[in-house]
């Protein structure tokens, strides 16, 4: 639509697709054998992807866009400790010993397309609403907001992230990714309880962007 606003550069620099972490869970359990549509179907079965558009073709496009966006963000997050091969028909999470020879191609036209939110055909407000809804689903999926999680305010959330009260949006997001990757329950050294608390903290901080 002509009156749609372009997604701002500032928004693109800090907005995180919440499908990163459920996608990581899936790939750690089954590192290969995935295609975009099978990965989307599996995440849908987990209740993490709702119907995105009344028109079937647009719904399919938007699902594919969100999966590819998540994969490219996850590729950057995992590198150089792991290599995530992002191909529509062959998605593979490779261990550290297979990383040599692989590098993120900043000039890849597909990467450029799927990491720019305006290509989702939505203005900034709609993308924020969509990702807020997705994050809420994942937050509930991992047990966030349950009775055994102490209520967290911004001050405590930043302390859990070991960040100052004036931390920038970029610092907060980078720290969240680092901590989430460290404590994710699918890692050998992971801790599901700590991961849930960190999710709670991120849920508080991200709503104040």
PDB file of C-alpha atoms in Angstrom:
ATOM      1  CA  UNK A   1       0.000   0.000   0.000  1.00  0.00           C
ATOM      2  CA  UNK A   2       1.233   3.467  -0.854  1.00  0.00           C
ATOM      3  CA  UNK A   3       0.456   4.858   2.589  1.00  0.00           C
ATOM      4  CA  UNK A   4       2.421   2.171   4.423  1.00  0.00           C
ATOM      5  CA  UNK A   5       5.408   3.509   6.273  1.00  0.00           C
ATOM      6  CA  UNK A   6       8.860   2.030   5.675  1.00  0.00           C
ATOM      7  CA  UNK A   7      10.270   0.180   8.658  1.00  0.00           C
ATOM      8  CA  UNK A   8      12.830   2.457  10.236  1.00  0.00           C
ATOM      9  CA  UNK A   9      16.534   1.615  10.345  1.00  0.00           C
ATOM     10  CA  UNK A  10      16.525   2.049  14.121  1.00  0.00           C
ATOM     11  CA  UNK A  11      13.659  -0.428  14.466  1.00  0.00           C
ATOM     12  CA  UNK A  12      15.417  -2.968  12.254  1.00  0.00           C
ATOM     13  CA  UNK A  13      18.611  -2.646  14.283  1.00  0.00           C
ATOM     14  CA  UNK A  14      17.085  -3.885  17.528  1.00  0.00           C
ATOM     15  CA  UNK A  15      13.895  -5.809  16.815  1.00  0.00           C
ATOM     16  CA  UNK A  16      14.326  -9.526  17.372  1.00  0.00           C
ATOM     17  CA  UNK A  17      12.253 -12.265  15.813  1.00  0.00           C
ATOM     18  CA  UNK A  18      11.098 -14.488  18.722  1.00  0.00           C
ATOM     19  CA  UNK A  19      11.157 -17.543  16.464  1.00  0.00           C
ATOM     20  CA  UNK A  20      14.952 -17.617  16.994  1.00  0.00           C
ATOM     21  CA  UNK A  21      14.786 -19.643  20.174  1.00  0.00           C
ATOM     22  CA  UNK A  22      12.140 -22.212  19.262  1.00  0.00           C
ATOM     23  CA  UNK A  23      13.978 -22.648  15.946  1.00  0.00           C
ATOM     24  CA  UNK A  24      17.218 -23.230  17.842  1.00  0.00           C
ATOM     25  CA  UNK A  25      15.480 -25.840  20.017  1.00  0.00           C
ATOM     26  CA  UNK A  26      14.245 -27.671  16.933  1.00  0.00           C
ATOM     27  CA  UNK A  27      17.634 -27.567  15.188  1.00  0.00           C
ATOM     28  CA  UNK A  28      19.546 -28.751  18.238  1.00  0.00           C
ATOM     29  CA  UNK A  29      17.253 -31.778  18.506  1.00  0.00           C
ATOM     30  CA  UNK A  30      17.374 -32.444  14.768  1.00  0.00           C
ATOM     31  CA  UNK A  31      20.260 -30.543  13.100  1.00  0.00           C
ATOM     32  CA  UNK A  32      19.460 -31.508   9.519  1.00  0.00           C
ATOM     33  CA  UNK A  33      16.654 -32.608   7.245  1.00  0.00           C
ATOM     34  CA  UNK A  34      14.636 -29.377   7.454  1.00  0.00           C
ATOM     35  CA  UNK A  35      13.095 -27.239   4.745  1.00  0.00           C
ATOM     36  CA  UNK A  36      11.445 -23.864   5.343  1.00  0.00           C
ATOM     37  CA  UNK A  37       7.927 -25.253   4.977  1.00  0.00           C
ATOM     38  CA  UNK A  38       8.553 -28.296   7.218  1.00  0.00           C
ATOM     39  CA  UNK A  39      10.158 -26.090   9.870  1.00  0.00           C
ATOM     40  CA  UNK A  40       7.210 -23.673   9.704  1.00  0.00           C
ATOM     41  CA  UNK A  41       4.760 -26.564   9.969  1.00  0.00           C
ATOM     42  CA  UNK A  42       6.558 -27.953  13.023  1.00  0.00           C
ATOM     43  CA  UNK A  43       6.595 -24.574  14.782  1.00  0.00           C
ATOM     44  CA  UNK A  44       2.924 -24.228  13.920  1.00  0.00           C
ATOM     45  CA  UNK A  45       2.221 -27.572  15.586  1.00  0.00           C
ATOM     46  CA  UNK A  46       3.889 -26.209  18.722  1.00  0.00           C
ATOM     47  CA  UNK A  47       1.386 -23.341  18.659  1.00  0.00           C
ATOM     48  CA  UNK A  48       4.014 -20.676  17.951  1.00  0.00           C
ATOM     49  CA  UNK A  49       2.866 -19.514  14.509  1.00  0.00           C
ATOM     50  CA  UNK A  50      -0.748 -18.343  14.081  1.00  0.00           C
ATOM     51  CA  UNK A  51      -2.504 -17.675  10.783  1.00  0.00           C
ATOM     52  CA  UNK A  52      -0.868 -14.503   9.506  1.00  0.00           C
ATOM     53  CA  UNK A  53      -3.171 -13.581   6.630  1.00  0.00           C
ATOM     54  CA  UNK A  54      -6.654 -14.544   5.485  1.00  0.00           C
ATOM     55  CA  UNK A  55      -5.309 -15.063   1.959  1.00  0.00           C
ATOM     56  CA  UNK A  56      -3.555 -18.443   1.770  1.00  0.00           C
ATOM     57  CA  UNK A  57      -0.770 -17.268  -0.544  1.00  0.00           C
ATOM     58  CA  UNK A  58       0.024 -14.258   1.644  1.00  0.00           C
ATOM     59  CA  UNK A  59      -0.083 -16.397   4.773  1.00  0.00           C
ATOM     60  CA  UNK A  60       2.458 -18.769   3.208  1.00  0.00           C
ATOM     61  CA  UNK A  61       4.695 -15.871   2.157  1.00  0.00           C
ATOM     62  CA  UNK A  62       4.630 -14.306   5.612  1.00  0.00           C
ATOM     63  CA  UNK A  63       5.392 -17.621   7.333  1.00  0.00           C
ATOM     64  CA  UNK A  64       8.336 -18.178   5.009  1.00  0.00           C
ATOM     65  CA  UNK A  65       9.561 -14.634   5.556  1.00  0.00           C
ATOM     66  CA  UNK A  66       9.502 -14.969   9.342  1.00  0.00           C
ATOM     67  CA  UNK A  67      11.292 -18.335   9.270  1.00  0.00           C
ATOM     68  CA  UNK A  68      14.004 -17.051   6.920  1.00  0.00           C
ATOM     69  CA  UNK A  69      14.408 -13.873   8.977  1.00  0.00           C
ATOM     70  CA  UNK A  70      14.801 -15.978  12.131  1.00  0.00           C
ATOM     71  CA  UNK A  71      17.307 -18.290  10.449  1.00  0.00           C
ATOM     72  CA  UNK A  72      19.499 -15.424   9.265  1.00  0.00           C
ATOM     73  CA  UNK A  73      19.406 -13.765  12.695  1.00  0.00           C
ATOM     74  CA  UNK A  74      20.205 -17.114  14.309  1.00  0.00           C
ATOM     75  CA  UNK A  75      23.055 -17.704  11.862  1.00  0.00           C
ATOM     76  CA  UNK A  76      24.653 -14.458  13.014  1.00  0.00           C
ATOM     77  CA  UNK A  77      24.040 -15.259  16.681  1.00  0.00           C
ATOM     78  CA  UNK A  78      25.618 -18.733  16.516  1.00  0.00           C
ATOM     79  CA  UNK A  79      28.630 -17.828  14.355  1.00  0.00           C
ATOM     80  CA  UNK A  80      31.560 -18.602  14.729  1.00  0.00           C
ATOM     81  CA  UNK A  81      30.885 -21.364  17.287  1.00  0.00           C
ATOM     82  CA  UNK A  82      28.445 -23.097  14.947  1.00  0.00           C
ATOM     83  CA  UNK A  83      27.450 -22.697  11.324  1.00  0.00           C
ATOM     84  CA  UNK A  84      23.813 -22.570  10.323  1.00  0.00           C
ATOM     85  CA  UNK A  85      23.327 -23.283   6.645  1.00  0.00           C
ATOM     86  CA  UNK A  86      20.369 -21.218   5.478  1.00  0.00           C
ATOM     87  CA  UNK A  87      18.891 -22.612   2.283  1.00  0.00           C
ATOM     88  CA  UNK A  88      15.166 -22.847   1.718  1.00  0.00           C
ATOM     89  CA  UNK A  89      15.293 -26.567   0.930  1.00  0.00           C
ATOM     90  CA  UNK A  90      18.260 -27.576   3.091  1.00  0.00           C
ATOM     91  CA  UNK A  91      18.623 -26.079   6.576  1.00  0.00           C
ATOM     92  CA  UNK A  92      21.520 -27.565   8.553  1.00  0.00           C
ATOM     93  CA  UNK A  93      23.034 -26.700  11.935  1.00  0.00           C
ATOM     94  CA  UNK A  94      26.709 -27.690  11.812  1.00  0.00           C
ATOM     95  CA  UNK A  95      29.003 -28.203  14.835  1.00  0.00           C
ATOM     96  CA  UNK A  96      32.104 -26.134  15.476  1.00  0.00           C
ATOM     97  CA  UNK A  97      34.491 -28.454  13.635  1.00  0.00           C
ATOM     98  CA  UNK A  98      32.516 -27.865  10.434  1.00  0.00           C
ATOM     99  CA  UNK A  99      32.586 -24.070  10.680  1.00  0.00           C
ATOM    100  CA  UNK A 100      35.953 -23.509   8.891  1.00  0.00           C
ATOM    101  CA  UNK A 101      35.305 -22.575   5.286  1.00  0.00           C
ATOM    102  CA  UNK A 102      31.996 -20.939   6.135  1.00  0.00           C
ATOM    103  CA  UNK A 103      31.456 -17.233   6.688  1.00  0.00           C
ATOM    104  CA  UNK A 104      28.497 -14.865   6.754  1.00  0.00           C
ATOM    105  CA  UNK A 105      28.077 -13.238   3.357  1.00  0.00           C
ATOM    106  CA  UNK A 106      26.886  -9.695   3.982  1.00  0.00           C
ATOM    107  CA  UNK A 107      26.342  -9.275   0.228  1.00  0.00           C
ATOM    108  CA  UNK A 108      24.010 -12.255  -0.099  1.00  0.00           C
ATOM    109  CA  UNK A 109      20.858 -10.828  -1.771  1.00  0.00           C
ATOM    110  CA  UNK A 110      18.581 -13.324   0.021  1.00  0.00           C
ATOM    111  CA  UNK A 111      20.053 -12.390   3.375  1.00  0.00           C
ATOM    112  CA  UNK A 112      19.570  -8.719   2.555  1.00  0.00           C
ATOM    113  CA  UNK A 113      15.948  -9.317   1.553  1.00  0.00           C
ATOM    114  CA  UNK A 114      14.899 -11.390   4.560  1.00  0.00           C
ATOM    115  CA  UNK A 115      16.603  -9.213   7.161  1.00  0.00           C
ATOM    116  CA  UNK A 116      14.736  -6.080   6.087  1.00  0.00           C
ATOM    117  CA  UNK A 117      11.314  -5.965   7.706  1.00  0.00           C
ATOM    118  CA  UNK A 118       9.736  -3.691   5.106  1.00  0.00           C
ATOM    119  CA  UNK A 119       9.777  -6.702   2.775  1.00  0.00           C
ATOM    120  CA  UNK A 120       7.210  -8.341   5.046  1.00  0.00           C
ATOM    121  CA  UNK A 121       4.774  -5.797   3.545  1.00  0.00           C
ATOM    122  CA  UNK A 122       3.875  -4.202   6.839  1.00  0.00           C
ATOM    123  CA  UNK A 123       4.543  -0.892   8.516  1.00  0.00           C
ATOM    124  CA  UNK A 124       6.585  -0.684  11.709  1.00  0.00           C
ATOM    125  CA  UNK A 125       3.537  -0.732  13.972  1.00  0.00           C
ATOM    126  CA  UNK A 126       2.170  -3.913  12.412  1.00  0.00           C
ATOM    127  CA  UNK A 127       5.528  -5.699  12.618  1.00  0.00           C
ATOM    128  CA  UNK A 128       5.872  -4.704  16.272  1.00  0.00           C
ATOM    129  CA  UNK A 129       2.371  -5.978  17.009  1.00  0.00           C
ATOM    130  CA  UNK A 130       3.083  -9.233  15.215  1.00  0.00           C
ATOM    131  CA  UNK A 131       6.377  -9.878  16.983  1.00  0.00           C
ATOM    132  CA  UNK A 132       4.939  -8.859  20.345  1.00  0.00           C
ATOM    133  CA  UNK A 133       2.238 -11.482  19.841  1.00  0.00           C
ATOM    134  CA  UNK A 134       4.824 -14.086  18.817  1.00  0.00           C
ATOM    135  CA  UNK A 135       7.016 -13.277  21.778  1.00  0.00           C
ATOM    136  CA  UNK A 136       4.090 -13.563  24.189  1.00  0.00           C
ATOM    137  CA  UNK A 137       3.379 -17.033  22.800  1.00  0.00           C
ATOM    138  CA  UNK A 138       6.986 -18.119  23.312  1.00  0.00           C
ATOM    139  CA  UNK A 139       7.151 -16.456  26.725  1.00  0.00           C
ATOM    140  CA  UNK A 140       4.172 -18.585  27.793  1.00  0.00           C
ATOM    141  CA  UNK A 141       5.600 -21.636  26.014  1.00  0.00           C
ATOM    142  CA  UNK A 142       8.745 -21.660  28.206  1.00  0.00           C
ATOM    143  CA  UNK A 143       6.801 -20.949  31.395  1.00  0.00           C
ATOM    144  CA  UNK A 144       7.243 -17.185  31.682  1.00  0.00           C
ATOM    145  CA  UNK A 145       4.790 -15.442  33.974  1.00  0.00           C
ATOM    146  CA  UNK A 146       4.074 -18.648  35.899  1.00  0.00           C
ATOM    147  CA  UNK A 147       3.529 -18.615  39.651  1.00  0.00           C
ATOM    148  CA  UNK A 148       7.040 -19.868  40.367  1.00  0.00           C
ATOM    149  CA  UNK A 149       8.677 -16.897  38.621  1.00  0.00           C
ATOM    150  CA  UNK A 150       9.126 -13.793  40.756  1.00  0.00           C
ATOM    151  CA  UNK A 151       7.763 -10.612  39.181  1.00  0.00           C
ATOM    152  CA  UNK A 152      10.573  -8.627  37.571  1.00  0.00           C
ATOM    153  CA  UNK A 153      10.714  -4.884  37.000  1.00  0.00           C
ATOM    154  CA  UNK A 154      13.107  -3.026  34.677  1.00  0.00           C
ATOM    155  CA  UNK A 155      15.657  -2.361  37.423  1.00  0.00           C
ATOM    156  CA  UNK A 156      15.909  -6.037  38.377  1.00  0.00           C
ATOM    157  CA  UNK A 157      15.851  -7.147  34.745  1.00  0.00           C
ATOM    158  CA  UNK A 158      18.887  -5.001  33.958  1.00  0.00           C
ATOM    159  CA  UNK A 159      20.679  -6.327  37.047  1.00  0.00           C
ATOM    160  CA  UNK A 160      20.029  -9.886  35.857  1.00  0.00           C
ATOM    161  CA  UNK A 161      21.608  -8.890  32.549  1.00  0.00           C
ATOM    162  CA  UNK A 162      24.484  -7.238  34.468  1.00  0.00           C
ATOM    163  CA  UNK A 163      23.822  -3.988  32.612  1.00  0.00           C
ATOM    164  CA  UNK A 164      23.645  -0.369  33.804  1.00  0.00           C
ATOM    165  CA  UNK A 165      20.281   1.365  34.075  1.00  0.00           C
ATOM    166  CA  UNK A 166      21.083   3.499  31.016  1.00  0.00           C
ATOM    167  CA  UNK A 167      21.932   0.524  28.795  1.00  0.00           C
ATOM    168  CA  UNK A 168      21.037   1.023  25.150  1.00  0.00           C
ATOM    169  CA  UNK A 169      18.550  -1.079  23.203  1.00  0.00           C
ATOM    170  CA  UNK A 170      21.401  -2.637  21.241  1.00  0.00           C
ATOM    171  CA  UNK A 171      23.325  -3.540  24.421  1.00  0.00           C
ATOM    172  CA  UNK A 172      20.214  -5.106  25.936  1.00  0.00           C
ATOM    173  CA  UNK A 173      19.455  -7.204  22.873  1.00  0.00           C
ATOM    174  CA  UNK A 174      23.062  -8.394  22.463  1.00  0.00           C
ATOM    175  CA  UNK A 175      23.251  -9.346  26.139  1.00  0.00           C
ATOM    176  CA  UNK A 176      19.922 -11.183  25.957  1.00  0.00           C
ATOM    177  CA  UNK A 177      21.116 -13.225  22.988  1.00  0.00           C
ATOM    178  CA  UNK A 178      24.416 -14.061  24.689  1.00  0.00           C
ATOM    179  CA  UNK A 179      22.720 -15.157  27.935  1.00  0.00           C
ATOM    180  CA  UNK A 180      19.898 -17.016  26.176  1.00  0.00           C
ATOM    181  CA  UNK A 181      22.403 -18.932  24.080  1.00  0.00           C
ATOM    182  CA  UNK A 182      24.453 -19.786  27.190  1.00  0.00           C
ATOM    183  CA  UNK A 183      21.555 -20.965  29.372  1.00  0.00           C
ATOM    184  CA  UNK A 184      19.199 -22.407  26.759  1.00  0.00           C
ATOM    185  CA  UNK A 185      17.950 -25.744  28.169  1.00  0.00           C
ATOM    186  CA  UNK A 186      18.907 -27.615  24.996  1.00  0.00           C
ATOM    187  CA  UNK A 187      22.598 -26.874  25.631  1.00  0.00           C
ATOM    188  CA  UNK A 188      24.672 -29.306  27.701  1.00  0.00           C
ATOM    189  CA  UNK A 189      25.379 -26.515  30.202  1.00  0.00           C
ATOM    190  CA  UNK A 190      21.855 -25.085  29.964  1.00  0.00           C
ATOM    191  CA  UNK A 191      19.513 -24.375  32.848  1.00  0.00           C
ATOM    192  CA  UNK A 192      15.776 -24.264  32.158  1.00  0.00           C
ATOM    193  CA  UNK A 193      14.951 -22.344  35.357  1.00  0.00           C
ATOM    194  CA  UNK A 194      17.560 -19.662  34.683  1.00  0.00           C
ATOM    195  CA  UNK A 195      16.479 -19.479  31.052  1.00  0.00           C
ATOM    196  CA  UNK A 196      12.856 -18.852  32.126  1.00  0.00           C
ATOM    197  CA  UNK A 197      13.963 -16.052  34.465  1.00  0.00           C
ATOM    198  CA  UNK A 198      16.037 -14.487  31.689  1.00  0.00           C
ATOM    199  CA  UNK A 199      13.035 -14.758  29.358  1.00  0.00           C
ATOM    200  CA  UNK A 200      10.969 -12.950  31.976  1.00  0.00           C
ATOM    201  CA  UNK A 201      13.596 -10.189  32.197  1.00  0.00           C
ATOM    202  CA  UNK A 202      13.782  -9.841  28.412  1.00  0.00           C
ATOM    203  CA  UNK A 203       9.986  -9.796  28.185  1.00  0.00           C
ATOM    204  CA  UNK A 204       9.979  -6.777  30.552  1.00  0.00           C
ATOM    205  CA  UNK A 205      12.814  -4.932  28.773  1.00  0.00           C
ATOM    206  CA  UNK A 206      11.615  -5.503  25.226  1.00  0.00           C
ATOM    207  CA  UNK A 207       8.174  -4.009  25.995  1.00  0.00           C
ATOM    208  CA  UNK A 208       9.865  -0.725  26.909  1.00  0.00           C
ATOM    209  CA  UNK A 209      11.589  -0.269  23.506  1.00  0.00           C
TER     210      UNK A 209
END
